[in-house]
Amino acid sequence: MEILVTTSTPRFPFPPHISKTHRKCSMPQILNCSRNTGESNGLSKAPISRELGSLDVDDDGKEERKRNDIWQLFEEAQQNIMYLNKQRLLAMEELGRVKNERNSLLQRIEQLEMQNQATARKDKLTICSELLLRIDALVLNGVIGSTEASDLRGLVIDSRVGLADDIHDIILKNDAEFLAELRRFSKTTKGGDELSLYSIDVTTYYTVTTEASQFTYTIPSPLFPFCCACLYNVVLRNGFHIIHICTEMSPVVSVGSLAPYITGLSCALQRKGNLVEVILPKYACLNLDEVNGLREVEAEFYSYFNGQLHGNKIWTGVVYGIGVTFIEPVYYSSFFSHDKVYGYSNDFERFTYFSRASLDYLVKLGKRPDVLHVHNWQTSLVGPLFWDVFVNQGFESTRIVLTCQGFDSQSLEQPEKLALCGLDPSTLLRPDRLQDNNKSHLVNVLKGGVVYSNKVIIMSSVHTKGHIISALGHGLEPTLALQKEKLVISPSGFDKMTWDPSRDNFLPQHYSADDMEGKLICKFALQRHLGLEEGASNILVSFSLCGIEVQVELHELALVGCIYIGMSEDFDKLKKLCWMASSKGVQFVFMRYGQIPGMTTSFEIFQAEVKDKNVRFIDEYDEGLSHLIISGSDIMLCPSLDDHLLQVPLKAIKYGTAPIPVNFPDSIFRDFGNDSSERSRFAQYINSAFGNMSLGQALDEIKYNPLEWNRRIKDGMMKDFSWESECTEVHISAYEVVKKL
């Protein structure tokens, strides 16, 4: 008997098809399907051995017995192979676990060695952001003026690639000593005598190649830091200084899709040579664990609200290399002392106060960013305030960009409330400004943001501009149509530093498009973790018995994952999908993200109705388990392919898992051919690969066309849909356009 095992072969239905390619056999054959241990399938204690007598084609009885013997041998061989495959997977999982433990130990040793060093080192971006925030504090404390502060900021920004590792020591000094160091550095840099912020090796030469120009420079070491600063200055001048005025940022304060967007985009922009800062309200519910160097500035600053100037406390820190400023009202301290971020009757007053205070803060510091980037209706009034009140206070070269995560929340208010922040209601209650399109006696805050911004970026991974204008404006369709030229559509992204199967520490074994074996280990580990039946892998077994060639395929149990957020309207569809697929042996894993009021009862009913040995429910979101679900599943059922909060479709593609929409057919792809050029690269890929595929069709494709399925999966894994890719490209392009206005 010859057994050939492969991992990606066409499937054939079981029972096996027997084709008699050679009827005659020259001699009897002894066939043994036992393992070396003497176990045939893990249940019997002795090897299974059968002897086939001579074949007599004229004896019907012998022919029938021969067929029965062969049939029984096939069944026993199938059990043996499944058992051996299970043991192989167990061994591979154990090997992966040992490797991960070894890597973890090595990383821990490295961390301990770093901690034993005399001074803890920080990355250059964090150091630069801390220096800039200390300069801001000097202005607020009245130690320096805005003009000198601007010069010192330019000095730090121009020098940040050449900063010495121990430069962060001066950040710990008091204001007088800190300022003295900066001034000394400023003088020596201009005079060329000494470069105290740099580490210099006077015995060597350095070769520098600029990525943008591809020119190579050979620099004597004493001049290396200064020349690096000059070269970086050239690169930075092609970048932008962006300040986000927003209400969320992961992991400090996360409610919806805005939080991961702010952090992911900011980090990606900064890695590409741009300077990014963030201004947030000082909520009582902040998670400050990931804020480095958090400090309260001693002096208060004042901002205008309701006809008076009111004091504010300022807190500063660094999150993932991004400088963050927190504004805490003193007189209106209750504005941000709640347990939640949104959902209060005075939300308009709260965020109007914050928007005005942010602009007053920038004026006080003398900052002149290239772009003020505002988000959703909560900070949309920055646009009207900027152009009607602040533009002539040093912001002549600054431009406004608005990002909308959607148009379902717009904030309609009485016009007189605009006076709280210093706007003139009489000039803004007009159809071409803030007047609501349907309720003419009210002002629409989000509409004001659209009208008063130089560019409007709409976050959507699958929709086109035309579809959003005509169908997703929630009453703003006329405004969006008039402002069509300033609208830009951007897909979301994900953090590829955290979500990458080739280095994901949550996985039992890493894998990639070039080596997919680890994905099978992840699937096996997920099944074991959840107590699901462990299915066989794609194995094609070929037998050559007495001239009779037989091929048998062991079918794999398909595993479908689903991470959902408050989708009670989809429970009926999910129930039908579960009933349909679980009857075929398909396994399901459901994980709930967040607790949505009113959802518990619906979820419990859904859970009871689809209860099955092949279905598992996880009531509480777990970050590590979410990595295992996405990696171990063959398919991820997605309530929406336009997922800005969890980015499940994007992550699934990276992990070799097919994102299939719950709602099929998805109307977003029905007219794809009409304006496909306007769609994102993600939308074009998802449409060609999975967008028009139901769960049933996907399962059939896995079963009957595995080669084509695997090709699609690997093709997706090699694509880049992270924040650094198309999303960042769209934003940089928008910044370039507005700076030319």
XYZ file of C-alpha atoms in Angstrom:
741
model
C 0.000 0.000 0.000
C 1.258 3.430 -0.882
C 0.002 6.464 1.092
C 0.581 9.926 -0.342
C -0.304 12.938 1.840
C -0.671 16.422 0.410
C -2.185 19.595 1.823
C -3.978 21.353 -1.025
C -5.712 19.047 -3.479
C -9.121 18.847 -5.130
C -11.807 17.249 -2.969
C -13.899 14.248 -3.952
C -17.063 13.178 -2.161
C -16.848 10.300 0.287
C -17.264 7.282 0.069
C -14.281 6.796 -2.230
C -14.515 6.133 -5.902
C -12.802 2.911 -6.905
C -11.430 2.791 -10.417
C -10.084 -0.515 -11.698
C -7.113 0.554 -13.698
C -5.556 -2.976 -13.538
C -7.709 -5.999 -12.885
C -5.060 -8.679 -12.628
C -2.691 -9.204 -9.757
C 0.318 -11.534 -10.130
C 0.456 -12.570 -6.479
C -1.408 -12.220 -3.188
C -0.795 -8.989 -1.251
C -0.473 -8.592 2.509
C -1.864 -5.192 3.611
C -1.167 -3.671 7.031
C -2.562 -0.238 8.063
C -1.091 -0.300 11.562
C 1.013 2.342 13.300
C 4.429 1.430 14.700
C 2.978 1.347 18.211
C 0.601 -1.395 17.276
C -2.480 0.861 17.422
C -4.551 1.175 14.339
C -6.755 4.139 15.242
C -6.072 4.947 18.854
C -8.815 2.580 20.081
C -7.685 -0.989 19.323
C -4.740 -2.501 21.148
C -3.337 -4.620 18.350
C -2.432 -3.994 14.732
C -5.028 -4.618 12.139
C -3.770 -7.085 9.583
C -5.643 -8.764 6.791
C -4.593 -11.200 4.075
C -6.146 -11.102 0.673
C -6.251 -14.403 -1.097
C -5.643 -14.909 -4.742
C -8.038 -13.022 -6.921
C -10.288 -15.140 -9.081
C -12.335 -13.045 -11.425
C -14.551 -16.050 -12.198
C -15.538 -16.610 -8.569
C -18.232 -14.073 -7.629
C -18.036 -14.952 -3.947
C -14.316 -14.361 -3.726
C -14.658 -11.141 -5.696
C -17.295 -9.876 -3.270
C -15.190 -10.835 -0.238
C -12.230 -9.097 -1.793
C -14.258 -5.916 -2.252
C -15.519 -6.068 1.323
C -11.988 -6.547 2.616
C -10.738 -3.611 0.600
C -13.628 -1.463 1.766
C -12.941 -2.292 5.405
C -9.248 -1.586 4.883
C -10.117 1.848 3.497
C -12.237 2.663 6.544
C -9.520 1.552 8.921
C -6.867 3.434 6.942
C -8.995 6.571 7.093
C -9.205 6.294 10.875
C -5.476 5.734 11.101
C -4.702 8.756 8.957
C -7.055 10.988 10.891
C -5.459 9.862 14.141
C -1.945 10.393 12.788
C -2.887 13.810 11.493
C -4.305 14.717 14.890
C -1.071 13.616 16.542
C 0.908 15.623 13.988
C -1.096 18.739 14.777
C -0.627 18.194 18.499
C 3.113 17.881 18.014
C 3.241 20.990 15.841
C 1.204 22.935 18.391
C 3.517 21.853 21.188
C 6.555 22.796 19.109
C 5.057 26.209 18.406
C 4.322 26.693 22.092
C 7.902 25.841 23.015
C 9.231 28.239 20.398
C 7.000 31.031 21.678
C 8.076 30.359 25.259
C 11.697 30.503 24.182
C 11.139 33.775 22.352
C 9.290 35.194 25.350
C 12.155 34.270 27.651
C 14.669 35.876 25.305
C 12.566 39.026 25.130
C 12.267 39.104 28.905
C 16.026 38.745 29.294
C 16.535 41.587 26.850
C 14.064 43.760 28.762
C 15.824 43.060 32.044
C 19.181 43.934 30.523
C 17.774 47.230 29.294
C 16.295 47.972 32.715
C 19.674 47.389 34.320
C 21.258 50.119 32.252
C 21.921 53.378 34.034
C 19.356 55.352 32.044
C 16.186 54.187 30.351
C 16.156 55.160 26.676
C 13.176 56.587 24.827
C 12.445 56.656 21.146
C 13.197 59.819 19.233
C 9.561 60.669 18.517
C 8.632 60.465 22.199
C 11.616 62.620 23.171
C 10.758 65.182 20.512
C 7.118 65.332 21.601
C 8.103 65.754 25.255
C 10.481 68.582 24.359
C 7.766 70.350 22.382
C 5.263 69.983 25.211
C 7.779 71.408 27.700
C 8.199 74.422 25.417
C 4.410 74.837 25.431
C 4.492 74.791 29.227
C 7.158 77.506 29.270
C 4.817 79.748 27.282
C 1.841 79.086 29.546
C 3.973 79.726 32.626
C 5.087 83.052 31.183
C 8.761 82.097 31.051
C 9.118 82.791 27.314
C 7.042 84.487 24.652
C 5.390 82.929 21.637
C 8.110 84.172 19.264
C 10.980 82.498 21.110
C 8.822 79.421 21.594
C 8.329 79.199 17.847
C 12.099 79.357 17.290
C 12.768 76.671 19.877
C 10.096 74.405 18.410
C 11.688 74.754 14.990
C 15.048 73.864 16.493
C 13.708 70.672 18.091
C 11.738 69.648 15.011
C 14.682 70.205 12.689
C 16.977 68.216 14.966
C 14.851 65.297 16.025
C 16.577 62.565 13.980
C 19.940 63.492 15.472
C 18.871 63.683 19.100
C 21.231 61.875 21.449
C 19.831 58.968 23.456
C 20.305 60.767 26.770
C 18.760 64.075 25.723
C 15.565 63.259 27.633
C 17.508 63.969 30.836
C 17.021 67.704 30.355
C 13.236 67.198 30.271
C 13.424 66.277 33.953
C 15.038 69.578 34.866
C 13.115 72.594 36.134
C 11.958 75.322 33.771
C 15.007 77.559 34.229
C 17.545 74.768 33.650
C 15.556 73.314 30.775
C 15.345 76.688 29.047
C 19.052 77.342 29.625
C 19.936 74.057 27.880
C 17.718 74.858 24.914
C 19.099 78.367 24.582
C 22.672 77.101 24.782
C 21.902 74.545 22.113
C 20.311 77.248 19.971
C 23.372 79.480 20.221
C 25.914 76.726 19.613
C 23.962 75.416 16.637
C 23.907 78.857 15.072
C 27.576 79.474 15.922
C 28.717 76.027 14.860
C 31.051 75.610 17.886
C 29.280 72.842 19.727
C 26.328 70.528 19.226
C 25.389 69.517 22.750
C 22.133 67.719 21.857
C 23.939 65.207 19.676
C 26.201 62.229 20.169
C 29.334 62.794 18.049
C 32.050 60.364 17.017
C 34.930 62.487 15.709
C 36.834 59.563 14.243
C 34.489 58.387 11.520
C 32.603 59.445 8.440
C 28.936 58.796 7.815
C 27.060 58.073 4.606
C 23.504 59.359 4.400
C 21.042 58.518 1.625
C 17.809 60.498 1.515
C 14.808 58.351 0.613
C 12.999 61.076 -1.293
C 15.861 62.254 -3.506
C 18.044 59.112 -3.494
C 21.145 61.322 -3.198
C 24.053 60.034 -1.107
C 26.127 62.342 1.096
C 29.458 61.572 2.797
C 29.710 63.641 5.969
C 32.646 64.057 8.382
C 31.515 62.952 11.826
C 31.879 66.338 13.580
C 29.375 67.784 11.110
C 27.110 64.740 10.993
C 24.460 65.859 13.517
C 24.210 69.340 12.072
C 23.956 68.006 8.520
C 21.373 65.438 9.589
C 19.323 68.268 11.021
C 19.599 70.204 7.777
C 18.696 67.183 5.660
C 15.772 66.307 7.915
C 14.671 69.902 7.812
C 14.358 69.575 4.043
C 12.333 66.368 4.412
C 10.101 67.858 7.124
C 9.376 70.923 5.043
C 7.808 68.497 2.559
C 5.747 67.091 5.445
C 3.072 68.773 7.510
C 2.407 69.950 11.026
C -1.045 68.583 11.863
C -3.005 69.226 15.045
C -6.068 67.065 15.690
C -8.827 68.670 17.772
C -10.932 65.663 18.662
C -12.885 63.855 21.365
C -11.383 60.336 21.267
C -7.996 58.664 20.930
C -7.059 55.038 21.581
C -6.216 53.817 24.157
C -6.791 56.946 26.251
C -10.506 57.347 25.521
C -12.283 54.924 23.177
C -15.985 54.925 22.384
C -16.374 54.436 18.659
C -14.462 54.338 15.398
C -12.898 57.791 15.919
C -10.505 56.532 18.625
C -8.543 53.916 16.594
C -8.610 56.219 13.583
C -6.920 59.102 15.433
C -4.172 56.918 16.867
C -3.593 54.769 13.792
C -3.524 57.663 11.350
C -1.387 59.895 13.612
C 1.267 57.221 14.108
C 1.335 56.450 10.383
C 1.642 60.132 9.461
C 4.420 60.698 11.972
C 6.366 57.684 10.720
C 6.288 59.303 7.286
C 7.987 62.474 8.536
C 5.003 64.602 9.554
C 4.595 66.214 12.978
C 1.276 65.317 14.623
C -0.266 66.602 17.851
C -3.626 65.884 19.497
C -5.856 68.031 21.747
C -8.455 66.230 23.893
C -10.848 67.120 26.711
C -9.655 66.022 30.164
C -12.417 63.492 30.823
C -12.785 61.908 34.236
C -12.938 58.503 32.528
C -9.555 58.673 30.790
C -7.266 55.643 30.679
C -3.889 57.204 31.461
C -1.847 53.989 31.626
C -0.384 54.496 28.146
C 0.348 58.221 28.579
C 4.082 58.797 29.013
C 5.322 61.782 31.005
C 1.873 62.971 32.066
C 2.189 66.298 33.882
C -0.001 69.214 34.840
C 1.171 72.648 33.707
C 1.385 74.990 36.673
C -0.278 78.010 35.095
C -3.853 78.175 33.862
C -4.883 79.649 30.553
C -8.162 81.413 29.793
C -10.686 80.850 27.058
C -13.898 82.577 26.050
C -17.345 81.123 26.733
C -20.764 82.669 27.384
C -19.475 86.242 27.416
C -16.581 85.687 29.854
C -13.031 84.333 30.100
C -12.737 81.125 32.090
C -9.682 79.339 33.437
C -8.504 75.928 32.243
C -5.965 73.478 33.544
C -3.604 71.939 30.994
C -2.201 68.435 31.149
C 0.344 67.087 28.675
C 1.773 63.677 27.832
C 2.881 61.432 24.983
C 0.897 58.505 23.528
C 2.779 56.251 21.106
C 5.120 59.114 20.227
C 2.264 61.595 19.694
C 2.180 64.723 21.857
C -1.228 65.023 23.549
C -2.705 68.041 25.359
C -5.686 67.647 27.708
C -7.879 70.694 28.445
C -9.687 70.647 31.801
C -12.207 73.464 32.479
C -12.080 74.957 35.967
C -15.336 76.899 36.252
C -17.219 74.448 34.002
C -15.568 71.443 35.645
C -18.752 69.375 35.354
C -18.544 69.387 31.541
C -16.114 66.462 31.443
C -16.526 64.910 34.874
C -19.103 62.359 33.694
C -18.645 58.607 33.488
C -19.339 58.618 29.763
C -18.048 60.681 26.849
C -21.311 61.277 24.971
C -25.030 61.158 25.563
C -25.794 64.146 27.806
C -28.316 66.938 27.327
C -25.554 69.562 27.315
C -23.290 67.852 24.779
C -23.493 70.898 22.507
C -22.293 73.219 25.289
C -19.563 70.786 26.393
C -17.956 70.357 23.011
C -18.516 73.957 21.930
C -16.560 75.011 25.018
C -13.793 72.567 24.129
C -13.624 73.724 20.487
C -13.279 77.385 21.454
C -10.771 76.591 24.242
C -8.595 74.621 21.795
C -8.291 77.599 19.452
C -7.631 80.007 22.322
C -4.920 77.630 23.527
C -3.170 77.574 20.136
C -3.240 81.377 19.964
C -1.735 81.598 23.433
C 1.108 79.266 22.456
C 1.754 80.962 19.131
C 1.472 77.673 17.222
C 0.992 77.860 13.474
C 0.147 74.374 12.189
C -0.292 73.618 8.523
C -3.562 71.802 9.188
C -6.153 71.907 11.941
C -7.895 68.552 11.643
C -11.341 68.374 13.269
C -13.706 65.437 13.597
C -17.452 64.782 13.457
C -19.966 67.335 14.729
C -18.336 67.581 18.164
C -15.499 69.801 16.908
C -17.072 71.035 13.654
C -17.556 74.543 15.093
C -13.778 74.956 14.911
C -14.362 75.728 11.218
C -16.723 78.703 11.623
C -14.737 79.932 14.640
C -11.505 79.733 12.707
C -12.669 81.718 9.685
C -14.918 84.212 11.511
C -12.808 84.877 14.627
C -9.268 83.443 14.577
C -7.852 83.456 11.057
C -6.215 86.876 11.476
C -4.526 85.930 14.746
C -1.533 84.312 13.056
C -3.342 81.475 11.254
C -3.200 82.905 7.745
C -1.351 79.855 6.390
C -3.355 77.267 8.349
C -6.151 75.284 6.711
C -9.088 73.251 8.064
C -9.774 69.581 7.328
C -12.879 67.801 8.660
C -13.232 64.045 8.967
C -16.681 62.463 9.202
C -17.020 58.882 10.393
C -20.615 59.146 9.169
C -23.516 61.601 8.865
C -26.009 59.939 11.188
C -25.166 62.316 14.086
C -25.280 66.036 13.198
C -26.418 68.091 16.251
C -29.326 70.471 15.527
C -29.513 73.449 17.897
C -31.198 76.790 18.397
C -29.220 79.493 16.540
C -28.759 81.705 19.611
C -26.608 79.025 21.232
C -23.845 79.833 18.757
C -23.201 83.046 20.673
C -21.865 80.982 23.590
C -18.550 80.559 21.784
C -18.459 84.010 20.174
C -20.152 83.321 16.831
C -22.808 85.591 15.352
C -26.066 83.626 14.902
C -27.546 86.209 12.547
C -24.818 85.636 9.947
C -24.841 81.841 10.195
C -28.566 81.019 10.001
C -28.440 80.946 6.199
C -28.958 78.096 3.702
C -25.371 78.373 2.473
C -23.955 78.229 6.016
C -25.332 76.478 9.113
C -29.095 76.525 8.527
C -30.452 72.986 8.562
C -31.763 71.759 5.219
C -35.027 70.425 6.666
C -35.642 72.420 9.856
C -34.901 75.961 8.773
C -35.290 77.423 12.278
C -32.320 75.381 13.558
C -28.607 75.359 12.880
C -26.861 72.137 11.872
C -23.417 71.906 13.477
C -22.036 69.196 11.200
C -23.233 71.093 8.144
C -21.237 74.074 9.405
C -18.157 71.888 9.570
C -18.653 70.746 5.977
C -19.218 74.287 4.684
C -16.331 75.905 6.594
C -13.673 73.226 5.984
C -11.214 73.262 3.106
C -11.452 69.485 2.718
C -13.919 66.925 4.059
C -12.657 63.368 4.426
C -15.427 60.769 4.675
C -14.375 57.443 6.125
C -15.670 54.521 4.083
C -13.854 51.426 2.913
C -16.481 50.347 0.381
C -18.749 53.251 -0.625
C -18.140 55.766 -3.393
C -18.525 59.513 -3.153
C -21.580 59.436 -5.397
C -23.310 56.783 -3.301
C -22.619 58.656 -0.060
C -23.927 61.943 -1.481
C -27.100 60.395 -2.849
C -27.970 57.846 -0.174
C -25.995 58.241 3.057
C -26.177 61.957 3.822
C -29.011 61.745 6.388
C -30.493 65.026 5.170
C -27.192 66.637 4.157
C -27.431 65.431 0.546
C -27.967 68.949 -0.920
C -25.016 70.320 1.047
C -22.757 67.436 0.083
C -23.723 67.828 -3.570
C -22.816 71.538 -3.490
C -19.520 70.774 -1.729
C -18.734 67.745 -3.878
C -15.318 68.975 -5.017
C -13.988 69.188 -1.466
C -15.183 65.685 -0.490
C -12.627 62.858 -0.303
C -13.324 59.209 0.535
C -10.781 57.312 2.635
C -10.748 53.670 3.736
C -9.945 52.674 7.282
C -6.831 50.779 8.286
C -5.451 48.616 11.050
C -2.292 48.534 13.125
C 0.035 46.159 11.300
C 2.506 46.262 14.179
C -0.091 44.447 16.303
C -2.052 42.541 13.664
C 0.419 40.478 11.658
C 0.280 36.656 11.715
C 4.017 36.410 11.063
C 4.808 37.994 14.457
C 1.564 37.948 16.469
C 2.417 36.955 20.047
C -1.169 35.873 20.714
C -0.899 32.979 18.244
C 0.395 29.485 19.084
C 2.405 29.534 15.866
C 3.207 32.248 13.347
C 2.496 31.918 9.646
C 2.472 33.870 6.393
C 1.277 33.578 2.816
C 4.466 31.638 2.020
C 4.051 29.214 4.920
C 0.440 28.552 5.939
C 1.051 25.598 8.242
C 0.761 27.797 11.323
C -2.819 28.743 10.409
C -3.859 25.119 10.742
C -2.231 25.057 14.174
C -4.204 28.164 15.143
C -7.429 26.521 14.006
C -6.648 23.386 15.965
C -5.786 25.446 19.064
C -9.036 27.407 18.777
C -11.086 24.221 18.499
C -9.384 22.766 21.557
C -9.812 25.999 23.525
C -13.551 26.077 22.827
C -14.163 22.345 23.133
C -15.105 21.911 19.492
C -14.490 18.749 17.508
C -11.068 18.834 15.950
C -11.404 18.322 12.221
C -8.931 16.837 9.790
C -6.892 18.969 7.462
C -6.991 18.880 3.669
C -5.451 15.455 3.066
C -5.559 13.520 -0.160
C -4.769 9.840 0.365
C -3.832 7.655 -2.580
C -3.899 3.861 -2.294
C -2.427 1.420 -4.803
C -3.853 -1.986 -3.972
C -3.474 -4.942 -6.294
C -3.638 -2.719 -9.341
C -6.711 -0.865 -8.039
C -5.984 2.889 -7.725
C -8.170 4.674 -5.169
C -8.176 8.302 -3.979
C -9.852 9.392 -0.746
C -10.102 12.920 0.670
C -10.673 13.522 4.369
C -12.992 16.471 4.749
C -12.080 19.342 7.033
C -14.573 20.885 9.454
C -15.037 24.492 8.345
C -14.837 27.028 11.186
C -16.715 30.330 10.972
C -16.013 33.206 13.376
C -18.049 36.340 14.074
C -17.199 39.345 16.286
C -20.275 41.522 16.514
C -21.451 44.792 18.055
C -25.125 45.324 18.781
C -26.649 43.802 15.665
C -30.033 42.597 16.921
C -31.523 43.266 13.501
C -29.180 40.604 12.066
C -29.999 37.843 14.552
C -32.713 36.324 12.347
C -30.309 36.118 9.414
C -27.613 34.669 11.624
C -29.995 32.027 12.926
C -30.785 30.862 9.408
C -27.095 30.778 8.528
C -26.285 28.750 11.647
C -29.084 26.261 11.047
C -28.083 25.856 7.423
C -24.345 25.458 7.966
C -24.202 23.626 11.303
C -26.321 20.833 9.830
C -23.392 20.292 7.447
C -20.905 20.097 10.298
C -19.729 23.717 10.077
C -18.539 25.147 13.382
C -19.398 28.680 14.605
C -17.749 30.961 17.145
C -19.509 34.184 18.197
C -17.785 36.831 20.304
C -19.618 39.899 21.582
C -17.842 43.270 21.647
C -19.107 45.663 24.319
C -22.372 45.724 26.214
C -25.162 47.430 24.293
C -28.237 48.450 26.358
C -31.253 46.349 25.412
C -29.145 43.746 23.625
C -28.873 41.174 26.413
C -32.364 39.698 25.979
C -32.066 39.481 22.198
C -28.679 37.836 22.519
C -29.918 35.280 25.027
C -32.845 34.349 22.780
C -30.496 34.035 19.812
C -28.080 31.906 21.837
C -30.857 29.551 22.965
C -32.304 29.112 19.472
C -29.016 28.204 17.780
C -27.642 26.075 20.613
C -25.708 23.232 19.044
C -22.599 21.142 19.627
C -20.932 23.048 16.775
C -21.720 26.567 18.080
C -19.865 28.481 20.790
C -20.614 31.894 22.341
C -18.160 34.211 24.075
C -20.045 36.887 25.998
C -17.124 39.182 26.753
C -14.581 40.556 24.316
C -11.048 39.271 24.823
C -8.227 40.820 22.797
C -6.008 37.740 22.770
C -8.856 35.397 21.904
C -9.963 37.717 19.082
C -6.550 37.172 17.464
C -7.002 33.411 17.735
C -10.554 33.546 16.349
C -9.530 35.579 13.312
C -6.473 33.412 12.652
C -8.133 30.063 13.353
C -11.337 30.629 11.392
C -11.751 29.839 7.718
C -14.428 32.532 7.364
C -15.311 35.638 9.368
C -18.986 36.570 9.176
C -19.036 40.376 9.083
C -22.127 42.429 9.975
C -20.564 45.082 7.739
C -17.622 45.128 5.374
C -17.333 48.838 6.207
C -16.142 48.232 9.771
C -14.345 51.308 11.166
C -14.334 50.263 14.819
C -12.804 46.774 14.876
C -11.612 46.582 11.240
C -12.460 42.863 11.241
C -12.619 42.509 7.412
C -9.187 44.128 7.005
C -7.615 41.997 9.725
C -9.273 38.820 8.430
C -7.731 39.280 4.988
C -4.279 39.746 6.540
C -4.753 36.529 8.535
C -5.888 34.408 5.590
C -9.543 34.347 6.623
C -12.321 35.237 4.216
C -14.606 38.131 5.277
C -18.139 37.222 4.217
C -21.038 39.669 4.780
C -23.963 38.589 6.950
C -26.300 40.525 4.679
C -26.148 38.931 1.251
C -26.380 40.123 -1.393
C -24.776 43.300 -0.170
C -26.278 46.204 -2.089
C -23.012 48.148 -2.010
C -21.643 45.908 -4.771
C -24.697 45.644 -7.012
C -23.665 48.571 -9.204
C -19.945 48.192 -8.711
C -19.114 48.478 -12.372
C -20.691 51.924 -12.700
C -18.067 53.770 -10.654
C -15.431 51.222 -9.679
C -12.641 53.734 -10.335
C -13.880 55.808 -7.375
C -13.713 52.923 -4.964
C -10.828 52.213 -2.628
C -8.317 49.500 -3.383
C -9.828 47.499 -0.527
C -13.323 47.775 -2.055
C -12.062 46.644 -5.436
C -10.283 43.659 -3.923
C -13.099 42.598 -1.613
C -15.603 42.819 -4.463
C -13.506 40.673 -6.779
C -12.653 38.124 -4.101
C -15.521 37.816 -1.594
C -17.997 40.707 -1.965
C -20.569 38.809 -4.020
C -20.260 35.540 -2.135
C -22.704 34.150 0.417
C -21.703 31.900 3.296
C -23.044 28.862 1.490
C -21.115 29.709 -1.655
C -17.935 30.251 0.355
C -18.299 26.856 2.028
C -18.841 25.202 -1.346
C -15.779 26.976 -2.727
C -13.642 25.672 0.147
C -14.947 22.141 -0.400
C -15.016 21.833 -4.171
C -12.469 24.375 -5.406
C -9.726 24.518 -2.753
C -6.934 25.514 -5.134
C -8.746 28.656 -6.256
C -9.817 29.389 -2.667
C -6.249 29.154 -1.410
C -5.067 31.398 -4.221
C -7.553 34.084 -3.170
C -6.576 33.750 0.473
C -2.844 34.091 -0.171
C -3.356 36.951 -2.585
C -5.208 38.897 0.107
C -2.588 38.181 2.763
C 0.068 39.826 0.636
C -1.887 43.079 0.283
C -1.449 46.018 2.652
C -4.648 47.558 4.023
C -3.024 49.012 7.151
C -3.116 52.669 8.242
C 0.241 53.239 6.512
C -1.177 52.331 3.124
C -4.140 53.842 1.278
C -5.599 55.701 4.274
C -2.414 57.699 4.873
C -1.990 58.321 1.147
C -5.476 59.841 0.915
C -4.878 62.119 3.913
C -1.478 63.350 2.744
C -2.967 64.088 -0.669
C -5.752 66.112 1.005
C -3.219 68.065 3.080
C -1.215 68.855 -0.041
C -4.303 70.208 -1.777
C -5.432 72.472 1.076
C -1.952 73.918 1.570
C -2.042 75.187 -2.001
C -5.318 77.057 -1.461
